[in-house]
C-alpha cells in the first residue's frame, strides 16, 4: 500500500472518533427558526426535492468527499455509491490523486451509473500537474463536476505537506476555463471566507463549498498523526483555526451574490441542512456522519439518508414551508 493510502486509512480511523469533531454548541445552534404552531400544511404536502447541476435530487444534500475509493476506501465508496444511486442523492468522491498517480481502478460508475458523481483533487496537485490531471480525474469516473479542495492548514500540519501555494488560483482559473464540467472549490473544515470567495468567483468559479469550522477538525486529525513534539507545539494554537459555517454563509452570500453555495462543515442533521438553505445555500453536504454507515453496508447509508430526509421534511413542516423555495424565506429568530 502507498504512503497516500496509509495516510488515508489513518484519516478514516481518526475521523470515526468524536475526538476530532467540534464540540456541540457550534454555529448551527446559534441560528433558530421561528416555530410555526399553525403550519397549515400536511406533512405529506412537503416537497424537499431540488435541482443540482441540472439533475433532480431527492433532497438538497451531498454525500461529502471522503475517499477516492482505493484500497480500504473501496468498500466505503461502494456503499456510498449504491446508496447515492438508489436515493437520488449526489456523491462526492474523496481525492482521486492516489488512483490517478498509481493507475488504480476507480469503480464508482459500476455502482452508481446514473448518480451525480463529483470528482476530487487537491488544488496543489493541480498547480503541479495542470488541467490534464483535472481532465483525467473527470474522465476516469465520468464526473458531473470536479471538486477542487483547498487545505493549506492541513498541509502545514502534515509533516510532508505541500507548503508552496503560489499560483494555485491560476491553476483553478485554468480548470474553470477549460474543463467540460463545472468546478466546485471547497475547503476541508477551516472555511472559505468572503475574500477567497471573491477571488474564486473572479477566476470563473461558480460553485463554492464552504466546509467551515464546526464539524471534522483536520488540524486535530493531522496533529494526532504527528509525533514530533516540536511540530505539535507549533500547531497547537491552530487546532480551532477557521471560520464558522453559518457565519460564512451570510458573509460569503453578501460578498458574492450570484455564486452557488454549498453549506458544509458541521452539518449533522436535517435541521442544519434547512439552516444552510435558509441562509443562502443551494445545497448542503455532510462527510463524517456518513463514515460509520459506509463502513457497514449500503443499507446503513440508505437508512442514514432517509433519516436526514425525514428531519428536513419535519423542519419544513414546522416552519410552514411547503418546499425549498418557501424555506428560503422562513422566519428565523435572532
Ligand atoms: C475521512 C474523511 C476523509 C476526507 N477526505 C477528503 C478528501 O479526500 N477531499 C476533500 O475535498 N475533502 C475530504 N474530507 C473533508 C470533507 O469532505 C469535509 O469537507 C469536512 O470533513 C467537513 O465536513 P464534515 O464536518 O461534515 O465532516 C474528508 C473528510 C473525512 C471525514
mmCIF file of C-alpha atoms and ligand atoms in Angstrom:
data_model
loop_
_atom_site.group_PDB
_atom_site.id
_atom_site.type_symbol
_atom_site.label_atom_id
_atom_site.label_comp_id
_atom_site.label_asym_id
_atom_site.label_seq_id
_atom_site.Cartn_x
_atom_site.Cartn_y
_atom_site.Cartn_z
ATOM 1 C CA UNK A 1 0.000 0.000 0.000
ATOM 2 C CA UNK A 2 1.324 3.506 -0.800
ATOM 3 C CA UNK A 3 2.067 6.302 1.686
ATOM 4 C CA UNK A 4 -1.041 8.135 0.467
ATOM 5 C CA UNK A 5 -3.194 5.045 1.098
ATOM 6 C CA UNK A 6 -1.700 4.598 4.579
ATOM 7 C CA UNK A 7 -2.421 8.225 5.359
ATOM 8 C CA UNK A 8 -6.000 7.871 4.099
ATOM 9 C CA UNK A 9 -6.522 4.806 6.325
ATOM 10 C CA UNK A 10 -5.298 6.786 9.345
ATOM 11 C CA UNK A 11 -7.667 9.601 8.418
ATOM 12 C CA UNK A 12 -10.647 7.249 8.298
ATOM 13 C CA UNK A 13 -9.851 5.651 11.668
ATOM 14 C CA UNK A 14 -9.292 9.021 13.369
ATOM 15 C CA UNK A 15 -12.308 10.689 11.748
ATOM 16 C CA UNK A 16 -14.569 7.955 13.138
ATOM 17 C CA UNK A 17 -13.929 9.012 16.737
ATOM 18 C CA UNK A 18 -15.609 12.008 18.360
ATOM 19 C CA UNK A 19 -12.164 13.302 19.479
ATOM 20 C CA UNK A 20 -11.694 15.182 16.211
ATOM 21 C CA UNK A 21 -15.185 16.676 15.950
ATOM 22 C CA UNK A 22 -16.027 20.190 17.147
ATOM 23 C CA UNK A 23 -17.873 20.277 20.424
ATOM 24 C CA UNK A 24 -21.678 20.705 20.414
ATOM 25 C CA UNK A 25 -22.885 24.302 20.630
ATOM 26 C CA UNK A 26 -21.377 25.385 17.324
ATOM 27 C CA UNK A 27 -22.641 27.955 14.872
ATOM 28 C CA UNK A 28 -25.674 25.938 13.732
ATOM 29 C CA UNK A 29 -27.011 26.101 17.303
ATOM 30 C CA UNK A 30 -26.890 29.900 17.154
ATOM 31 C CA UNK A 31 -29.472 30.036 14.322
ATOM 32 C CA UNK A 32 -33.117 29.207 15.162
ATOM 33 C CA UNK A 33 -36.226 29.102 13.052
ATOM 34 C CA UNK A 34 -39.434 30.644 14.303
ATOM 35 C CA UNK A 35 -41.573 27.679 15.267
ATOM 36 C CA UNK A 36 -44.899 27.796 13.431
ATOM 37 C CA UNK A 37 -47.665 26.393 15.584
ATOM 38 C CA UNK A 38 -50.058 26.690 12.652
ATOM 39 C CA UNK A 39 -48.225 25.207 9.671
ATOM 40 C CA UNK A 40 -51.485 24.992 7.649
ATOM 41 C CA UNK A 41 -49.914 22.085 5.748
ATOM 42 C CA UNK A 42 -49.948 18.304 5.917
ATOM 43 C CA UNK A 43 -46.576 16.602 6.307
ATOM 44 C CA UNK A 44 -47.399 14.695 3.121
ATOM 45 C CA UNK A 45 -47.620 18.028 1.215
ATOM 46 C CA UNK A 46 -43.947 18.804 1.830
ATOM 47 C CA UNK A 47 -41.579 18.564 -1.136
ATOM 48 C CA UNK A 48 -37.852 18.511 -0.313
ATOM 49 C CA UNK A 49 -36.657 17.669 -3.827
ATOM 50 C CA UNK A 50 -34.436 20.057 -5.701
ATOM 51 C CA UNK A 51 -32.088 20.504 -8.601
ATOM 52 C CA UNK A 52 -28.298 20.191 -8.605
ATOM 53 C CA UNK A 53 -26.183 20.636 -11.736
ATOM 54 C CA UNK A 54 -29.286 20.237 -13.875
ATOM 55 C CA UNK A 55 -30.386 16.931 -12.315
ATOM 56 C CA UNK A 56 -33.167 16.206 -9.859
ATOM 57 C CA UNK A 57 -32.067 15.389 -6.294
ATOM 58 C CA UNK A 58 -34.438 13.872 -3.748
ATOM 59 C CA UNK A 59 -33.139 16.328 -1.131
ATOM 60 C CA UNK A 60 -30.669 19.241 -1.126
ATOM 61 C CA UNK A 61 -27.633 17.454 0.268
ATOM 62 C CA UNK A 62 -24.495 15.787 -0.984
ATOM 63 C CA UNK A 63 -22.584 12.861 0.473
ATOM 64 C CA UNK A 64 -19.366 14.775 1.224
ATOM 65 C CA UNK A 65 -15.889 13.955 -0.081
ATOM 66 C CA UNK A 66 -14.058 11.265 1.893
ATOM 67 C CA UNK A 67 -12.200 8.696 -0.159
ATOM 68 C CA UNK A 68 -11.101 8.164 -3.718
ATOM 69 C CA UNK A 69 -12.076 4.528 -3.219
ATOM 70 C CA UNK A 70 -8.718 2.783 -3.481
ATOM 71 C CA UNK A 71 -7.572 0.044 -1.113
ATOM 72 C CA UNK A 72 -9.689 0.143 2.040
ATOM 73 C CA UNK A 73 -11.701 3.059 0.704
ATOM 74 C CA UNK A 74 -13.267 0.822 -1.931
ATOM 75 C CA UNK A 75 -15.813 -0.743 0.431
ATOM 76 C CA UNK A 76 -16.740 2.702 1.766
ATOM 77 C CA UNK A 77 -17.264 4.104 -1.704
ATOM 78 C CA UNK A 78 -19.239 1.087 -2.898
ATOM 79 C CA UNK A 79 -21.726 1.515 -0.054
ATOM 80 C CA UNK A 80 -21.946 5.282 -0.528
ATOM 81 C CA UNK A 81 -22.303 4.985 -4.299
ATOM 82 C CA UNK A 82 -25.005 2.294 -4.193
ATOM 83 C CA UNK A 83 -26.975 4.421 -1.738
ATOM 84 C CA UNK A 84 -26.450 7.585 -3.805
ATOM 85 C CA UNK A 85 -27.762 5.771 -6.874
ATOM 86 C CA UNK A 86 -30.822 4.357 -5.129
ATOM 87 C CA UNK A 87 -31.726 7.524 -3.187
ATOM 88 C CA UNK A 88 -31.015 10.134 -5.915
ATOM 89 C CA UNK A 89 -28.509 11.935 -3.719
ATOM 90 C CA UNK A 90 -25.271 13.286 -5.256
ATOM 91 C CA UNK A 91 -21.993 11.814 -4.040
ATOM 92 C CA UNK A 92 -18.603 13.498 -3.860
ATOM 93 C CA UNK A 93 -15.525 11.316 -4.169
ATOM 94 C CA UNK A 94 -12.507 11.949 -1.984
ATOM 95 C CA UNK A 95 -9.193 12.790 -3.600
ATOM 96 C CA UNK A 96 -8.533 10.788 -6.766
ATOM 97 C CA UNK A 97 -4.840 11.608 -6.589
ATOM 98 C CA UNK A 98 -3.656 8.143 -5.491
ATOM 99 C CA UNK A 99 -5.844 6.392 -8.064
ATOM 100 C CA UNK A 100 -4.612 8.604 -10.899
ATOM 101 C CA UNK A 101 -0.946 8.566 -9.870
ATOM 102 C CA UNK A 102 -0.896 4.800 -9.415
ATOM 103 C CA UNK A 103 -3.249 3.918 -12.288
ATOM 104 C CA UNK A 104 -5.707 2.147 -9.950
ATOM 105 C CA UNK A 105 -9.242 1.211 -10.974
ATOM 106 C CA UNK A 106 -11.978 3.629 -9.957
ATOM 107 C CA UNK A 107 -15.195 1.652 -9.889
ATOM 108 C CA UNK A 108 -17.724 4.229 -8.754
ATOM 109 C CA UNK A 109 -19.654 4.104 -12.040
ATOM 110 C CA UNK A 110 -20.173 0.351 -11.765
ATOM 111 C CA UNK A 111 -22.049 1.013 -8.505
ATOM 112 C CA UNK A 112 -23.666 4.316 -9.449
ATOM 113 C CA UNK A 113 -24.130 4.506 -13.232
ATOM 114 C CA UNK A 114 -26.684 7.326 -13.115
ATOM 115 C CA UNK A 115 -25.938 9.205 -9.901
ATOM 116 C CA UNK A 116 -24.441 12.692 -9.829
ATOM 117 C CA UNK A 117 -20.778 11.990 -9.033
ATOM 118 C CA UNK A 118 -18.273 14.699 -8.171
ATOM 119 C CA UNK A 119 -14.575 14.100 -8.832
ATOM 120 C CA UNK A 120 -11.962 15.469 -6.411
ATOM 121 C CA UNK A 121 -8.388 16.736 -6.495
ATOM 122 C CA UNK A 122 -6.273 18.948 -4.252
ATOM 123 C CA UNK A 123 -5.531 22.443 -5.506
ATOM 124 C CA UNK A 124 -1.781 22.000 -5.129
ATOM 125 C CA UNK A 125 -1.799 18.864 -7.302
ATOM 126 C CA UNK A 126 -3.489 20.923 -9.986
ATOM 127 C CA UNK A 127 -0.810 23.567 -9.726
ATOM 128 C CA UNK A 128 1.839 20.897 -10.236
ATOM 129 C CA UNK A 129 0.117 18.816 -12.916
ATOM 130 C CA UNK A 130 -2.222 21.257 -14.641
ATOM 131 C CA UNK A 131 -5.535 20.862 -16.399
ATOM 132 C CA UNK A 132 -4.533 17.490 -17.890
ATOM 133 C CA UNK A 133 -4.748 15.864 -14.457
ATOM 134 C CA UNK A 134 -8.119 17.519 -13.870
ATOM 135 C CA UNK A 135 -9.409 16.150 -17.187
ATOM 136 C CA UNK A 136 -8.220 12.670 -16.278
ATOM 137 C CA UNK A 137 -9.975 12.935 -12.904
ATOM 138 C CA UNK A 138 -13.237 13.856 -14.621
ATOM 139 C CA UNK A 139 -12.993 11.332 -17.468
ATOM 140 C CA UNK A 140 -11.969 8.422 -15.246
ATOM 141 C CA UNK A 141 -15.298 8.493 -13.371
ATOM 142 C CA UNK A 142 -17.491 10.381 -15.875
ATOM 143 C CA UNK A 143 -17.812 13.056 -13.189
ATOM 144 C CA UNK A 144 -20.629 15.591 -13.375
ATOM 145 C CA UNK A 145 -18.362 18.214 -11.778
ATOM 146 C CA UNK A 146 -14.853 18.399 -10.354
ATOM 147 C CA UNK A 147 -14.318 19.412 -6.742
ATOM 148 C CA UNK A 148 -11.000 21.125 -6.023
ATOM 149 C CA UNK A 149 -10.081 21.198 -2.342
ATOM 150 C CA UNK A 150 -8.129 23.946 -0.595
ATOM 151 C CA UNK A 151 -6.418 22.667 2.554
ATOM 152 C CA UNK A 152 -3.446 24.925 3.398
ATOM 153 C CA UNK A 153 -3.724 24.378 7.163
ATOM 154 C CA UNK A 154 -3.914 20.608 6.780
ATOM 155 C CA UNK A 155 -0.855 20.656 4.506
ATOM 156 C CA UNK A 156 1.078 22.716 7.072
ATOM 157 C CA UNK A 157 0.380 20.226 9.825
ATOM 158 C CA UNK A 158 1.184 17.168 7.671
ATOM 159 C CA UNK A 159 4.937 16.502 8.030
ATOM 160 C CA UNK A 160 5.329 16.057 4.263
ATOM 161 C CA UNK A 161 2.558 18.523 3.350
ATOM 162 C CA UNK A 162 2.672 20.993 0.486
ATOM 163 C CA UNK A 163 3.956 24.368 1.617
ATOM 164 C CA UNK A 164 4.121 26.172 -1.708
ATOM 165 C CA UNK A 165 0.732 27.674 -2.519
ATOM 166 C CA UNK A 166 1.916 30.071 -5.230
ATOM 167 C CA UNK A 167 -0.092 30.127 -8.470
ATOM 168 C CA UNK A 168 -2.896 27.940 -7.137
ATOM 169 C CA UNK A 169 -5.549 30.463 -8.161
ATOM 170 C CA UNK A 170 -4.239 30.456 -11.739
ATOM 171 C CA UNK A 171 -4.448 26.643 -11.827
ATOM 172 C CA UNK A 172 -8.065 26.864 -10.647
ATOM 173 C CA UNK A 173 -8.833 29.521 -13.260
ATOM 174 C CA UNK A 174 -7.408 27.269 -15.991
ATOM 175 C CA UNK A 175 -9.703 24.455 -14.856
ATOM 176 C CA UNK A 176 -12.712 26.776 -14.747
ATOM 177 C CA UNK A 177 -11.962 27.856 -18.322
ATOM 178 C CA UNK A 178 -11.000 24.541 -19.855
ATOM 179 C CA UNK A 179 -12.869 21.695 -18.178
ATOM 180 C CA UNK A 180 -16.051 20.452 -19.846
ATOM 181 C CA UNK A 181 -17.835 20.227 -16.458
ATOM 182 C CA UNK A 182 -18.350 22.801 -13.682
ATOM 183 C CA UNK A 183 -15.808 23.028 -10.882
ATOM 184 C CA UNK A 184 -16.655 23.324 -7.213
ATOM 185 C CA UNK A 185 -13.979 24.725 -4.909
ATOM 186 C CA UNK A 186 -14.117 23.646 -1.286
ATOM 187 C CA UNK A 187 -12.169 23.792 1.952
ATOM 188 C CA UNK A 188 -11.909 20.845 4.322
ATOM 189 C CA UNK A 189 -13.068 22.395 7.614
ATOM 190 C CA UNK A 190 -11.468 25.838 8.004
ATOM 191 C CA UNK A 191 -13.949 27.504 5.628
ATOM 192 C CA UNK A 192 -13.851 29.721 2.543
ATOM 193 C CA UNK A 193 -14.281 33.366 3.530
ATOM 194 C CA UNK A 194 -15.531 36.362 1.525
ATOM 195 C CA UNK A 195 -12.088 37.404 0.191
ATOM 196 C CA UNK A 196 -11.210 33.924 -1.066
ATOM 197 C CA UNK A 197 -14.734 33.514 -2.440
ATOM 198 C CA UNK A 198 -14.393 36.780 -4.404
ATOM 199 C CA UNK A 199 -11.020 35.646 -5.813
ATOM 200 C CA UNK A 200 -12.594 32.360 -6.894
ATOM 201 C CA UNK A 201 -15.626 33.989 -8.474
ATOM 202 C CA UNK A 202 -13.375 36.430 -10.356
ATOM 203 C CA UNK A 203 -11.425 33.400 -11.622
ATOM 204 C CA UNK A 204 -14.624 31.939 -13.092
ATOM 205 C CA UNK A 205 -15.703 29.579 -10.298
ATOM 206 C CA UNK A 206 -19.482 29.258 -9.998
ATOM 207 C CA UNK A 207 -19.763 26.811 -7.105
ATOM 208 C CA UNK A 208 -18.158 27.092 -3.657
ATOM 209 C CA UNK A 209 -18.485 24.529 -0.866
ATOM 210 C CA UNK A 210 -17.739 26.399 2.338
ATOM 211 C CA UNK A 211 -16.580 23.450 4.516
ATOM 212 C CA UNK A 212 -16.338 25.721 7.530
ATOM 213 C CA UNK A 213 -15.392 25.099 11.125
ATOM 214 C CA UNK A 214 -17.861 23.193 13.262
ATOM 215 C CA UNK A 215 -17.510 19.561 12.213
ATOM 216 C CA UNK A 216 -14.471 17.433 11.462
ATOM 217 C CA UNK A 217 -11.235 19.156 12.505
ATOM 218 C CA UNK A 218 -8.407 18.305 10.142
ATOM 219 C CA UNK A 219 -5.909 20.159 12.286
ATOM 220 C CA UNK A 220 -6.828 17.855 15.145
ATOM 221 C CA UNK A 221 -6.643 14.724 12.951
ATOM 222 C CA UNK A 222 -3.272 15.620 11.451
ATOM 223 C CA UNK A 223 -1.910 16.578 14.862
ATOM 224 C CA UNK A 224 -2.862 13.149 16.191
ATOM 225 C CA UNK A 225 -0.749 11.599 13.399
ATOM 226 C CA UNK A 226 2.255 13.828 14.037
ATOM 227 C CA UNK A 227 4.569 12.504 16.740
ATOM 228 C CA UNK A 228 7.152 15.320 16.702
ATOM 229 C CA UNK A 229 6.920 17.381 19.887
ATOM 230 C CA UNK A 230 8.194 20.496 18.125
ATOM 231 C CA UNK A 231 5.616 20.173 15.326
ATOM 232 C CA UNK A 232 2.850 19.602 17.861
ATOM 233 C CA UNK A 233 3.832 22.736 19.795
ATOM 234 C CA UNK A 234 3.790 24.846 16.640
ATOM 235 C CA UNK A 235 0.430 23.509 15.503
ATOM 236 C CA UNK A 236 -1.378 23.603 18.870
ATOM 237 C CA UNK A 237 -2.847 27.152 18.563
ATOM 238 C CA UNK A 238 -4.283 26.261 15.146
ATOM 239 C CA UNK A 239 -6.464 23.431 16.357
ATOM 240 C CA UNK A 240 -9.590 25.632 16.237
ATOM 241 C CA UNK A 241 -8.423 27.809 13.345
ATOM 242 C CA UNK A 242 -11.094 28.642 10.825
ATOM 243 C CA UNK A 243 -14.447 30.291 10.302
ATOM 244 C CA UNK A 244 -17.873 29.024 11.319
ATOM 245 C CA UNK A 245 -20.110 27.625 8.597
ATOM 246 C CA UNK A 246 -23.302 29.590 9.313
ATOM 247 C CA UNK A 247 -21.439 32.880 9.612
ATOM 248 C CA UNK A 248 -19.685 32.171 6.306
ATOM 249 C CA UNK A 249 -22.996 31.500 4.605
ATOM 250 C CA UNK A 250 -24.085 35.026 5.457
ATOM 251 C CA UNK A 251 -20.799 36.810 4.720
ATOM 252 C CA UNK A 252 -19.953 34.952 1.501
ATOM 253 C CA UNK A 253 -23.509 35.314 0.206
ATOM 254 C CA UNK A 254 -23.356 39.059 0.772
ATOM 255 C CA UNK A 255 -19.888 39.357 -0.854
ATOM 256 C CA UNK A 256 -20.800 37.217 -3.890
ATOM 257 C CA UNK A 257 -24.497 37.499 -4.653
ATOM 258 C CA UNK A 258 -24.508 35.173 -7.661
ATOM 259 C CA UNK A 259 -22.216 32.331 -6.616
ATOM 260 C CA UNK A 260 -23.794 28.946 -5.893
ATOM 261 C CA UNK A 261 -23.038 27.905 -2.323
ATOM 262 C CA UNK A 262 -22.895 24.512 -0.673
ATOM 263 C CA UNK A 263 -23.140 24.763 3.120
ATOM 264 C CA UNK A 264 -20.874 22.231 4.840
ATOM 265 C CA UNK A 265 -18.639 21.734 7.833
ATOM 266 C CA UNK A 266 -20.571 20.509 10.873
ATOM 267 C CA UNK A 267 -23.889 19.785 9.143
ATOM 268 C CA UNK A 268 -25.161 16.915 11.263
ATOM 269 C CA UNK A 269 -28.901 16.606 10.689
ATOM 270 C CA UNK A 270 -31.818 17.782 8.571
ATOM 271 C CA UNK A 271 -32.343 20.881 10.705
ATOM 272 C CA UNK A 272 -28.766 22.007 9.981
ATOM 273 C CA UNK A 273 -29.409 21.409 6.264
ATOM 274 C CA UNK A 274 -32.518 23.584 6.407
ATOM 275 C CA UNK A 275 -30.469 26.326 8.082
ATOM 276 C CA UNK A 276 -27.930 26.167 5.226
ATOM 277 C CA UNK A 277 -30.699 26.595 2.653
ATOM 278 C CA UNK A 278 -32.344 29.400 4.635
ATOM 279 C CA UNK A 279 -29.010 31.246 4.897
ATOM 280 C CA UNK A 280 -28.455 31.233 1.154
ATOM 281 C CA UNK A 281 -27.006 27.854 0.161
ATOM 282 C CA UNK A 282 -28.263 25.916 -2.869
ATOM 283 C CA UNK A 283 -27.135 22.636 -1.301
ATOM 284 C CA UNK A 284 -25.574 21.268 1.863
ATOM 285 C CA UNK A 285 -23.020 18.494 2.345
ATOM 286 C CA UNK A 286 -22.062 16.106 5.155
ATOM 287 C CA UNK A 287 -18.968 13.930 5.230
ATOM 288 C CA UNK A 288 -18.162 12.429 8.650
ATOM 289 C CA UNK A 289 -21.773 11.439 9.517
ATOM 290 C CA UNK A 290 -21.707 9.020 6.549
ATOM 291 C CA UNK A 291 -18.450 7.351 7.535
ATOM 292 C CA UNK A 292 -19.711 4.814 10.095
ATOM 293 C CA UNK A 293 -22.723 3.714 7.981
ATOM 294 C CA UNK A 294 -20.468 3.472 4.909
ATOM 295 C CA UNK A 295 -18.152 1.073 6.711
ATOM 296 C CA UNK A 296 -21.180 -1.103 7.476
ATOM 297 C CA UNK A 297 -23.361 -1.501 4.352
ATOM 298 C CA UNK A 298 -25.234 0.349 1.629
ATOM 299 C CA UNK A 299 -28.454 -0.373 3.588
ATOM 300 C CA UNK A 300 -26.980 1.538 6.549
ATOM 301 C CA UNK A 301 -26.155 4.509 4.296
ATOM 302 C CA UNK A 302 -29.670 4.422 2.834
ATOM 303 C CA UNK A 303 -31.144 4.440 6.334
ATOM 304 C CA UNK A 304 -28.971 7.440 7.248
ATOM 305 C CA UNK A 305 -30.134 9.281 4.107
ATOM 306 C CA UNK A 306 -33.780 8.536 4.904
ATOM 307 C CA UNK A 307 -33.397 9.813 8.474
ATOM 308 C CA UNK A 308 -31.821 13.044 7.216
ATOM 309 C CA UNK A 309 -34.597 13.461 4.637
ATOM 310 C CA UNK A 310 -37.283 12.975 7.276
ATOM 311 C CA UNK A 311 -35.599 15.504 9.609
ATOM 312 C CA UNK A 312 -35.520 18.001 6.771
ATOM 313 C CA UNK A 313 -39.192 17.311 5.963
ATOM 314 C CA UNK A 314 -40.145 17.905 9.614
ATOM 315 C CA UNK A 315 -38.200 21.185 9.604
ATOM 316 C CA UNK A 316 -40.088 22.398 6.533
ATOM 317 C CA UNK A 317 -43.361 21.381 8.183
ATOM 318 C CA UNK A 318 -42.556 23.185 11.458
ATOM 319 C CA UNK A 319 -41.541 26.340 9.576
ATOM 320 C CA UNK A 320 -44.691 26.211 7.418
ATOM 321 C CA UNK A 321 -42.562 25.794 4.288
ATOM 322 C CA UNK A 322 -44.139 23.694 1.578
ATOM 323 C CA UNK A 323 -40.964 23.358 -0.448
ATOM 324 C CA UNK A 324 -37.345 24.538 -0.565
ATOM 325 C CA UNK A 325 -38.368 27.805 -2.218
ATOM 326 C CA UNK A 326 -40.607 28.645 0.744
ATOM 327 C CA UNK A 327 -37.897 27.545 3.202
ATOM 328 C CA UNK A 328 -35.602 30.227 1.781
ATOM 329 C CA UNK A 329 -37.824 32.888 3.340
ATOM 330 C CA UNK A 330 -38.833 31.034 6.526
ATOM 331 C CA UNK A 331 -38.737 33.230 9.630
ATOM 332 C CA UNK A 332 -35.660 32.985 11.820
ATOM 333 C CA UNK A 333 -35.392 34.358 15.344
ATOM 334 C CA UNK A 334 -32.284 36.290 16.320
HETATM 335 C C1 LIG B 1 -12.465 10.509 6.446
HETATM 336 C C2 LIG B 1 -12.530 11.806 5.697
HETATM 337 C C3 LIG B 1 -11.764 11.962 4.543
HETATM 338 C C4 LIG B 1 -11.822 13.153 3.806
HETATM 339 N N1 LIG B 1 -11.128 13.263 2.626
HETATM 340 C C5 LIG B 1 -11.343 14.347 1.826
HETATM 341 C C6 LIG B 1 -10.806 14.407 0.509
HETATM 342 O O1 LIG B 1 -10.129 13.486 0.053
HETATM 343 N N2 LIG B 1 -11.062 15.506 -0.243
HETATM 344 C C7 LIG B 1 -11.818 16.555 0.229
HETATM 345 O O2 LIG B 1 -12.069 17.511 -0.503
HETATM 346 N N3 LIG B 1 -12.322 16.531 1.482
HETATM 347 C C8 LIG B 1 -12.113 15.466 2.279
HETATM 348 N N4 LIG B 1 -12.669 15.428 3.534
HETATM 349 C C9 LIG B 1 -13.323 16.640 4.065
HETATM 350 C C10 LIG B 1 -14.819 16.581 3.970
HETATM 351 O O3 LIG B 1 -15.247 16.486 2.627
HETATM 352 C C11 LIG B 1 -15.482 17.815 4.637
HETATM 353 O O4 LIG B 1 -15.181 18.992 3.917
HETATM 354 C C12 LIG B 1 -15.059 18.023 6.066
HETATM 355 O O5 LIG B 1 -14.889 16.767 6.726
HETATM 356 C C13 LIG B 1 -16.090 18.839 6.837
HETATM 357 O O6 LIG B 1 -17.354 18.242 6.778
HETATM 358 P P1 LIG B 1 -17.957 17.348 7.984
HETATM 359 O O7 LIG B 1 -17.904 18.214 9.211
HETATM 360 O O8 LIG B 1 -19.349 17.017 7.544
HETATM 361 O O9 LIG B 1 -17.113 16.118 8.130
HETATM 362 C C14 LIG B 1 -12.630 14.239 4.272
HETATM 363 C C15 LIG B 1 -13.398 14.061 5.447
HETATM 364 C C16 LIG B 1 -13.363 12.873 6.144
HETATM 365 C C17 LIG B 1 -14.210 12.741 7.397
#
